[in-house]
Amino acid sequence: MRVLILCTGNSCRSQMGHGFLQSFDKNIEVYSGGTEPAAQVNAKAVEVMKEVGIDISSHVPTHVNTYLDQEWDYVITVCGGANESCPAFTGKVGKRLHIGFDDPSHATGTPEFIEAEFRRVRDEIKNAFARFYITEIRKEDLPACSCGGAVNCG
């Protein structure tokens, strides 16, 4: 299973999604990239991920062009800019999804408010990628429910 997560700078949201998805299942090959990659991963993103036990400090922003000719089970954009400017992939892409989040690096105000925004977006990313993991990746492993849902609810 190969998943590529994209945003504009590949310094914050896509890196957090990458960290969470990889933490859910070490057997998934997770990569992230950006349409206009930053020089480094956002320090606040590294900090708030470390608070939940995930270390993304060794991640490096990578240009999406690095991945265009590869095959992917999923390509997921996490910001509107990357969704709109996502290039055409020459390699096979199983499913292309958009799961959008606010950019906490654009937050302004007190240091406490900015940190709270990073935590809020981090938690939204965790919840969204947990749902993605359960409904898309693990669906074959889970028993179907008699109600017709992909997951056994009772």
Short mmCIF file of N, CA and C in Angstrom, two decimals:
data_model
loop_
_atom_site.label_atom_id
_atom_site.label_comp_id
_atom_site.label_asym_id
_atom_site.label_seq_id
_atom_site.Cartn_x
_atom_site.Cartn_y
_atom_site.Cartn_z
N MET A 1 0.85 -1.17 0.00
CA MET A 1 0.00 0.00 0.00
C MET A 1 0.90 1.24 0.00
N ARG A 2 0.69 2.11 -0.98
CA ARG A 2 1.48 3.34 -1.11
C ARG A 2 0.56 4.56 -1.10
N VAL A 3 0.87 5.51 -0.21
CA VAL A 3 0.05 6.71 -0.05
C VAL A 3 0.95 7.94 -0.15
N LEU A 4 0.53 8.90 -0.97
CA LEU A 4 1.23 10.18 -1.10
C LEU A 4 0.30 11.28 -0.59
N ILE A 5 0.81 12.11 0.32
CA ILE A 5 0.03 13.21 0.90
C ILE A 5 0.66 14.52 0.44
N LEU A 6 -0.16 15.39 -0.15
CA LEU A 6 0.35 16.63 -0.74
C LEU A 6 -0.26 17.88 -0.13
N CYS A 7 0.56 18.90 0.01
CA CYS A 7 0.09 20.26 0.30
C CYS A 7 1.02 21.21 -0.43
N THR A 8 0.85 22.48 -0.23
CA THR A 8 1.66 23.44 -0.98
C THR A 8 3.12 23.39 -0.54
N GLY A 9 3.39 23.64 0.74
CA GLY A 9 4.77 23.75 1.20
C GLY A 9 5.39 22.47 1.71
N ASN A 10 4.61 21.43 1.93
CA ASN A 10 5.08 20.17 2.49
C ASN A 10 5.88 20.42 3.78
N SER A 11 5.40 21.39 4.57
CA SER A 11 6.13 21.71 5.79
C SER A 11 5.28 21.56 7.05
N CYS A 12 3.98 21.34 6.88
CA CYS A 12 3.11 21.35 8.06
C CYS A 12 2.02 20.28 7.95
N ARG A 13 0.93 20.58 7.24
CA ARG A 13 -0.23 19.67 7.21
C ARG A 13 0.10 18.32 6.60
N SER A 14 0.75 18.30 5.46
CA SER A 14 1.08 17.01 4.83
C SER A 14 2.06 16.23 5.69
N GLN A 15 2.97 16.93 6.36
CA GLN A 15 3.93 16.24 7.23
C GLN A 15 3.24 15.64 8.45
N MET A 16 2.25 16.36 9.00
CA MET A 16 1.50 15.81 10.13
C MET A 16 0.69 14.59 9.68
N GLY A 17 0.02 14.70 8.53
CA GLY A 17 -0.72 13.56 8.00
C GLY A 17 0.18 12.37 7.76
N HIS A 18 1.35 12.62 7.21
CA HIS A 18 2.36 11.59 6.97
C HIS A 18 2.72 10.90 8.29
N GLY A 19 3.02 11.71 9.30
CA GLY A 19 3.39 11.14 10.60
C GLY A 19 2.30 10.30 11.22
N PHE A 20 1.07 10.81 11.19
CA PHE A 20 -0.04 10.05 11.78
C PHE A 20 -0.30 8.76 11.01
N LEU A 21 -0.41 8.83 9.69
CA LEU A 21 -0.74 7.63 8.92
C LEU A 21 0.33 6.57 9.10
N GLN A 22 1.60 6.97 9.10
CA GLN A 22 2.68 6.01 9.31
C GLN A 22 2.60 5.40 10.70
N SER A 23 2.16 6.19 11.70
CA SER A 23 2.06 5.66 13.06
C SER A 23 0.93 4.64 13.20
N PHE A 24 -0.10 4.74 12.36
CA PHE A 24 -1.21 3.80 12.41
C PHE A 24 -0.82 2.43 11.88
N ASP A 25 0.09 2.40 10.91
CA ASP A 25 0.43 1.13 10.27
C ASP A 25 1.80 1.25 9.61
N LYS A 26 2.79 0.60 10.20
CA LYS A 26 4.17 0.66 9.69
C LYS A 26 4.33 -0.04 8.34
N ASN A 27 3.34 -0.83 7.93
CA ASN A 27 3.42 -1.55 6.66
C ASN A 27 3.01 -0.70 5.46
N ILE A 28 2.45 0.47 5.72
CA ILE A 28 2.06 1.37 4.63
C ILE A 28 3.27 2.21 4.26
N GLU A 29 3.51 2.35 2.96
CA GLU A 29 4.56 3.26 2.49
C GLU A 29 3.92 4.63 2.36
N VAL A 30 4.30 5.55 3.24
CA VAL A 30 3.72 6.89 3.25
C VAL A 30 4.80 7.89 2.84
N TYR A 31 4.43 8.76 1.92
CA TYR A 31 5.32 9.83 1.46
C TYR A 31 4.51 11.12 1.47
N SER A 32 5.22 12.24 1.50
CA SER A 32 4.54 13.52 1.39
C SER A 32 5.35 14.44 0.49
N GLY A 33 4.64 15.38 -0.12
CA GLY A 33 5.30 16.30 -1.03
C GLY A 33 4.55 17.61 -1.12
N GLY A 34 5.18 18.57 -1.80
CA GLY A 34 4.56 19.87 -1.95
C GLY A 34 4.69 20.40 -3.35
N THR A 35 3.74 21.24 -3.74
CA THR A 35 3.80 21.87 -5.06
C THR A 35 4.80 23.02 -5.06
N GLU A 36 5.05 23.59 -3.89
CA GLU A 36 6.07 24.64 -3.70
C GLU A 36 6.74 24.37 -2.35
N PRO A 37 7.60 23.34 -2.27
CA PRO A 37 8.11 22.92 -0.97
C PRO A 37 8.94 23.99 -0.25
N ALA A 38 8.75 24.04 1.05
CA ALA A 38 9.50 24.95 1.92
C ALA A 38 10.92 24.42 2.09
N ALA A 39 11.76 25.21 2.72
CA ALA A 39 13.14 24.80 2.97
C ALA A 39 13.23 23.74 4.07
N GLN A 40 12.28 23.79 5.02
CA GLN A 40 12.31 22.82 6.11
C GLN A 40 10.91 22.63 6.68
N VAL A 41 10.75 21.58 7.46
CA VAL A 41 9.47 21.32 8.13
C VAL A 41 9.26 22.40 9.20
N ASN A 42 8.04 22.87 9.32
CA ASN A 42 7.69 23.91 10.28
C ASN A 42 8.00 23.44 11.71
N ALA A 43 8.76 24.24 12.45
CA ALA A 43 9.18 23.88 13.81
C ALA A 43 7.99 23.66 14.74
N LYS A 44 6.93 24.45 14.59
CA LYS A 44 5.74 24.27 15.44
C LYS A 44 5.05 22.94 15.13
N ALA A 45 5.04 22.55 13.85
CA ALA A 45 4.45 21.25 13.49
C ALA A 45 5.24 20.12 14.14
N VAL A 46 6.56 20.22 14.11
CA VAL A 46 7.41 19.21 14.75
C VAL A 46 7.10 19.16 16.25
N GLU A 47 6.98 20.33 16.86
CA GLU A 47 6.73 20.43 18.30
C GLU A 47 5.40 19.81 18.71
N VAL A 48 4.32 20.16 17.99
CA VAL A 48 3.01 19.64 18.41
C VAL A 48 2.86 18.15 18.09
N MET A 49 3.56 17.67 17.08
CA MET A 49 3.53 16.22 16.81
C MET A 49 4.30 15.47 17.90
N LYS A 50 5.39 16.04 18.35
CA LYS A 50 6.17 15.42 19.42
C LYS A 50 5.33 15.28 20.69
N GLU A 51 4.41 16.24 20.92
CA GLU A 51 3.53 16.19 22.09
C GLU A 51 2.66 14.93 22.10
N VAL A 52 2.37 14.38 20.93
CA VAL A 52 1.55 13.16 20.84
C VAL A 52 2.40 11.94 20.51
N GLY A 53 3.71 12.06 20.69
CA GLY A 53 4.60 10.92 20.55
C GLY A 53 5.03 10.59 19.13
N ILE A 54 4.89 11.52 18.20
CA ILE A 54 5.29 11.27 16.81
C ILE A 54 6.39 12.25 16.43
N ASP A 55 7.52 11.69 15.99
CA ASP A 55 8.68 12.51 15.64
C ASP A 55 8.76 12.68 14.13
N ILE A 56 8.53 13.91 13.66
CA ILE A 56 8.66 14.21 12.23
C ILE A 56 9.86 15.12 11.98
N SER A 57 10.75 15.23 12.96
CA SER A 57 11.88 16.15 12.85
C SER A 57 12.86 15.77 11.74
N SER A 58 12.88 14.52 11.34
CA SER A 58 13.81 14.11 10.27
C SER A 58 13.18 14.22 8.88
N HIS A 59 11.90 14.57 8.80
CA HIS A 59 11.23 14.72 7.51
C HIS A 59 11.80 15.93 6.77
N VAL A 60 11.82 15.83 5.45
CA VAL A 60 12.34 16.90 4.60
C VAL A 60 11.30 17.23 3.53
N PRO A 61 10.94 18.51 3.37
CA PRO A 61 10.01 18.87 2.30
C PRO A 61 10.55 18.44 0.93
N THR A 62 9.67 17.84 0.13
CA THR A 62 10.04 17.28 -1.16
C THR A 62 9.07 17.79 -2.22
N HIS A 63 9.59 18.07 -3.40
CA HIS A 63 8.72 18.55 -4.50
C HIS A 63 7.90 17.39 -5.04
N VAL A 64 6.64 17.65 -5.34
CA VAL A 64 5.73 16.63 -5.86
C VAL A 64 6.27 16.00 -7.14
N ASN A 65 7.02 16.75 -7.93
CA ASN A 65 7.55 16.21 -9.19
C ASN A 65 8.39 14.95 -8.98
N THR A 66 8.95 14.79 -7.80
CA THR A 66 9.73 13.60 -7.46
C THR A 66 8.89 12.33 -7.59
N TYR A 67 7.58 12.46 -7.41
CA TYR A 67 6.70 11.30 -7.31
C TYR A 67 5.78 11.08 -8.51
N LEU A 68 5.84 11.95 -9.51
CA LEU A 68 4.84 11.92 -10.59
C LEU A 68 4.81 10.62 -11.40
N ASP A 69 5.95 9.97 -11.58
CA ASP A 69 5.98 8.77 -12.43
C ASP A 69 5.82 7.48 -11.62
N GLN A 70 5.56 7.59 -10.34
CA GLN A 70 5.42 6.41 -9.49
C GLN A 70 3.95 5.99 -9.38
N GLU A 71 3.74 4.75 -8.97
CA GLU A 71 2.38 4.24 -8.76
C GLU A 71 1.97 4.46 -7.31
N TRP A 72 0.70 4.88 -7.14
CA TRP A 72 0.16 5.18 -5.81
C TRP A 72 -1.21 4.55 -5.66
N ASP A 73 -1.46 3.98 -4.50
CA ASP A 73 -2.81 3.52 -4.19
C ASP A 73 -3.70 4.72 -3.89
N TYR A 74 -3.13 5.72 -3.20
CA TYR A 74 -3.86 6.94 -2.87
C TYR A 74 -2.95 8.15 -3.02
N VAL A 75 -3.49 9.21 -3.61
CA VAL A 75 -2.86 10.53 -3.58
C VAL A 75 -3.88 11.44 -2.89
N ILE A 76 -3.46 12.03 -1.77
CA ILE A 76 -4.36 12.83 -0.94
C ILE A 76 -3.83 14.25 -0.84
N THR A 77 -4.65 15.23 -1.22
CA THR A 77 -4.28 16.62 -1.01
C THR A 77 -4.93 17.09 0.28
N VAL A 78 -4.18 17.91 1.03
CA VAL A 78 -4.68 18.37 2.33
C VAL A 78 -4.84 19.90 2.39
N CYS A 79 -4.68 20.56 1.23
CA CYS A 79 -4.93 22.00 1.18
C CYS A 79 -5.48 22.35 -0.20
N GLY A 80 -6.24 23.43 -0.25
CA GLY A 80 -6.87 23.84 -1.50
C GLY A 80 -5.88 24.14 -2.59
N GLY A 81 -4.76 24.79 -2.24
CA GLY A 81 -3.76 25.14 -3.24
C GLY A 81 -3.20 23.92 -3.94
N ALA A 82 -2.84 22.90 -3.18
CA ALA A 82 -2.31 21.67 -3.78
C ALA A 82 -3.38 20.94 -4.56
N ASN A 83 -4.62 21.00 -4.08
CA ASN A 83 -5.72 20.35 -4.79
C ASN A 83 -5.93 20.98 -6.16
N GLU A 84 -5.85 22.31 -6.22
CA GLU A 84 -6.06 23.02 -7.48
C GLU A 84 -4.88 22.90 -8.43
N SER A 85 -3.67 22.86 -7.89
CA SER A 85 -2.49 22.84 -8.76
C SER A 85 -1.82 21.48 -8.83
N CYS A 86 -2.51 20.44 -8.38
CA CYS A 86 -1.95 19.10 -8.39
C CYS A 86 -1.65 18.70 -9.83
N PRO A 87 -0.40 18.36 -10.12
CA PRO A 87 -0.05 18.01 -11.50
C PRO A 87 -0.60 16.64 -11.90
N ALA A 88 -0.52 16.37 -13.18
CA ALA A 88 -0.94 15.06 -13.69
C ALA A 88 0.14 14.04 -13.38
N PHE A 89 -0.27 12.91 -12.86
CA PHE A 89 0.66 11.83 -12.56
C PHE A 89 0.76 10.92 -13.77
N THR A 90 1.98 10.55 -14.15
CA THR A 90 2.15 9.61 -15.26
C THR A 90 2.09 8.17 -14.76
N GLY A 91 2.38 7.96 -13.49
CA GLY A 91 2.22 6.65 -12.89
C GLY A 91 0.77 6.43 -12.52
N LYS A 92 0.41 5.17 -12.32
CA LYS A 92 -0.98 4.82 -11.98
C LYS A 92 -1.33 5.34 -10.58
N VAL A 93 -2.50 5.95 -10.47
CA VAL A 93 -3.03 6.41 -9.18
C VAL A 93 -4.36 5.71 -8.96
N GLY A 94 -4.45 4.92 -7.89
CA GLY A 94 -5.69 4.20 -7.60
C GLY A 94 -6.83 5.13 -7.26
N LYS A 95 -6.62 6.03 -6.30
CA LYS A 95 -7.66 6.97 -5.86
C LYS A 95 -7.01 8.30 -5.50
N ARG A 96 -7.66 9.37 -5.93
CA ARG A 96 -7.21 10.71 -5.57
C ARG A 96 -8.28 11.33 -4.68
N LEU A 97 -7.87 11.75 -3.48
CA LEU A 97 -8.80 12.31 -2.49
C LEU A 97 -8.34 13.70 -2.05
N HIS A 98 -9.30 14.51 -1.61
CA HIS A 98 -8.96 15.79 -0.98
C HIS A 98 -9.56 15.80 0.41
N ILE A 99 -8.70 16.00 1.41
CA ILE A 99 -9.12 16.14 2.81
C ILE A 99 -8.48 17.44 3.29
N GLY A 100 -9.23 18.54 3.23
CA GLY A 100 -8.66 19.86 3.48
C GLY A 100 -8.62 20.27 4.94
N PHE A 101 -7.58 21.04 5.28
CA PHE A 101 -7.40 21.57 6.63
C PHE A 101 -6.93 23.02 6.55
N ASP A 102 -7.25 23.79 7.59
CA ASP A 102 -6.72 25.15 7.71
C ASP A 102 -5.20 25.07 7.83
N ASP A 103 -4.52 26.14 7.41
CA ASP A 103 -3.07 26.19 7.53
C ASP A 103 -2.71 26.90 8.83
N PRO A 104 -2.23 26.16 9.84
CA PRO A 104 -1.92 26.80 11.11
C PRO A 104 -0.72 27.75 11.02
N SER A 105 0.10 27.59 9.99
CA SER A 105 1.26 28.49 9.86
C SER A 105 0.83 29.90 9.49
N HIS A 106 -0.43 30.09 9.09
CA HIS A 106 -0.94 31.42 8.78
C HIS A 106 -1.63 32.07 9.99
N ALA A 107 -1.68 31.36 11.11
CA ALA A 107 -2.33 31.90 12.31
C ALA A 107 -1.55 33.11 12.83
N THR A 108 -2.30 34.11 13.28
CA THR A 108 -1.68 35.29 13.87
C THR A 108 -2.28 35.53 15.24
N GLY A 109 -1.52 36.20 16.08
CA GLY A 109 -1.99 36.49 17.43
C GLY A 109 -0.90 36.18 18.43
N THR A 110 -1.33 35.90 19.64
CA THR A 110 -0.37 35.60 20.70
C THR A 110 0.29 34.25 20.44
N PRO A 111 1.46 34.03 21.01
CA PRO A 111 2.10 32.72 20.87
C PRO A 111 1.19 31.58 21.35
N GLU A 112 0.41 31.84 22.39
CA GLU A 112 -0.50 30.82 22.92
C GLU A 112 -1.60 30.49 21.91
N PHE A 113 -2.13 31.52 21.24
CA PHE A 113 -3.17 31.30 20.24
C PHE A 113 -2.61 30.52 19.06
N ILE A 114 -1.43 30.89 18.60
CA ILE A 114 -0.81 30.21 17.45
C ILE A 114 -0.56 28.75 17.79
N GLU A 115 -0.04 28.49 18.99
CA GLU A 115 0.19 27.11 19.41
C GLU A 115 -1.12 26.33 19.48
N ALA A 116 -2.17 26.97 19.97
CA ALA A 116 -3.49 26.32 20.04
C ALA A 116 -4.00 25.99 18.64
N GLU A 117 -3.75 26.85 17.67
CA GLU A 117 -4.16 26.58 16.29
C GLU A 117 -3.43 25.37 15.73
N PHE A 118 -2.13 25.28 15.99
CA PHE A 118 -1.37 24.11 15.54
C PHE A 118 -1.92 22.84 16.17
N ARG A 119 -2.26 22.89 17.44
CA ARG A 119 -2.81 21.71 18.11
C ARG A 119 -4.19 21.35 17.55
N ARG A 120 -5.01 22.37 17.31
CA ARG A 120 -6.35 22.11 16.75
C ARG A 120 -6.25 21.44 15.40
N VAL A 121 -5.41 21.97 14.53
CA VAL A 121 -5.26 21.38 13.19
C VAL A 121 -4.63 20.00 13.29
N ARG A 122 -3.64 19.83 14.17
CA ARG A 122 -3.04 18.51 14.38
C ARG A 122 -4.11 17.49 14.75
N ASP A 123 -4.98 17.85 15.68
CA ASP A 123 -6.02 16.92 16.12
C ASP A 123 -7.03 16.63 15.01
N GLU A 124 -7.35 17.64 14.20
CA GLU A 124 -8.24 17.42 13.05
C GLU A 124 -7.59 16.47 12.05
N ILE A 125 -6.31 16.65 11.81
CA ILE A 125 -5.58 15.78 10.88
C ILE A 125 -5.56 14.35 11.41
N LYS A 126 -5.28 14.20 12.70
CA LYS A 126 -5.26 12.86 13.30
C LYS A 126 -6.61 12.17 13.11
N ASN A 127 -7.69 12.87 13.44
CA ASN A 127 -9.03 12.27 13.33
C ASN A 127 -9.38 11.94 11.88
N ALA A 128 -9.07 12.83 10.97
CA ALA A 128 -9.40 12.59 9.56
C ALA A 128 -8.60 11.43 8.99
N PHE A 129 -7.32 11.34 9.33
CA PHE A 129 -6.51 10.25 8.80
C PHE A 129 -6.83 8.93 9.50
N ALA A 130 -7.30 8.98 10.74
CA ALA A 130 -7.77 7.75 11.39
C ALA A 130 -9.01 7.23 10.66
N ARG A 131 -9.94 8.15 10.32
CA ARG A 131 -11.13 7.75 9.55
C ARG A 131 -10.73 7.19 8.19
N PHE A 132 -9.81 7.88 7.52
CA PHE A 132 -9.33 7.41 6.22
C PHE A 132 -8.74 6.01 6.35
N TYR A 133 -7.91 5.81 7.36
CA TYR A 133 -7.26 4.51 7.55
C TYR A 133 -8.29 3.41 7.77
N ILE A 134 -9.27 3.67 8.61
CA ILE A 134 -10.28 2.65 8.92
C ILE A 134 -11.19 2.38 7.72
N THR A 135 -11.66 3.44 7.06
CA THR A 135 -12.65 3.25 5.99
C THR A 135 -12.04 2.90 4.64
N GLU A 136 -10.81 3.27 4.39
CA GLU A 136 -10.20 3.01 3.08
C GLU A 136 -9.18 1.88 3.12
N ILE A 137 -8.28 1.91 4.05
CA ILE A 137 -7.17 0.95 4.05
C ILE A 137 -7.54 -0.33 4.77
N ARG A 138 -8.15 -0.23 5.94
CA ARG A 138 -8.47 -1.42 6.72
C ARG A 138 -9.79 -2.06 6.34
N LYS A 139 -10.54 -1.48 5.43
CA LYS A 139 -11.89 -1.96 5.15
C LYS A 139 -11.91 -3.43 4.74
N GLU A 140 -10.86 -3.89 4.05
CA GLU A 140 -10.85 -5.30 3.65
C GLU A 140 -10.65 -6.22 4.84
N ASP A 141 -9.99 -5.71 5.89
CA ASP A 141 -9.69 -6.52 7.07
C ASP A 141 -10.85 -6.58 8.06
N LEU A 142 -11.79 -5.65 7.94
CA LEU A 142 -12.86 -5.55 8.92
C LEU A 142 -14.12 -6.25 8.43
N PRO A 143 -14.83 -6.91 9.33
CA PRO A 143 -16.07 -7.55 8.92
C PRO A 143 -17.12 -6.51 8.55
N ALA A 144 -17.86 -6.78 7.50
CA ALA A 144 -18.95 -5.88 7.10
C ALA A 144 -20.07 -5.97 8.13
N CYS A 145 -20.80 -4.91 8.29
CA CYS A 145 -21.91 -4.88 9.24
C CYS A 145 -23.20 -5.29 8.54
N SER A 146 -24.11 -5.85 9.28
CA SER A 146 -25.40 -6.23 8.72
C SER A 146 -26.20 -5.02 8.24
N CYS A 147 -25.83 -3.81 8.70
CA CYS A 147 -26.53 -2.60 8.26
C CYS A 147 -26.07 -2.17 6.87
N GLY A 148 -25.03 -2.81 6.35
CA GLY A 148 -24.52 -2.45 5.03
C GLY A 148 -23.28 -1.59 5.09
N GLY A 149 -22.87 -1.17 6.29
CA GLY A 149 -21.68 -0.34 6.45
C GLY A 149 -20.41 -1.15 6.25
N ALA A 150 -19.32 -0.45 6.00
CA ALA A 150 -18.04 -1.10 5.77
C ALA A 150 -17.44 -1.64 7.07
N VAL A 151 -17.85 -1.08 8.20
CA VAL A 151 -17.31 -1.48 9.49
C VAL A 151 -18.43 -2.08 10.33
N ASN A 152 -18.10 -3.14 11.05
CA ASN A 152 -19.09 -3.79 11.90
C ASN A 152 -19.43 -2.88 13.07
N CYS A 153 -20.67 -2.38 13.11
CA CYS A 153 -21.04 -1.43 14.18
C CYS A 153 -21.71 -2.12 15.35
N GLY A 154 -21.81 -3.36 15.35
CA GLY A 154 -22.43 -3.91 16.53
C GLY A 154 -22.42 -5.36 16.55
#
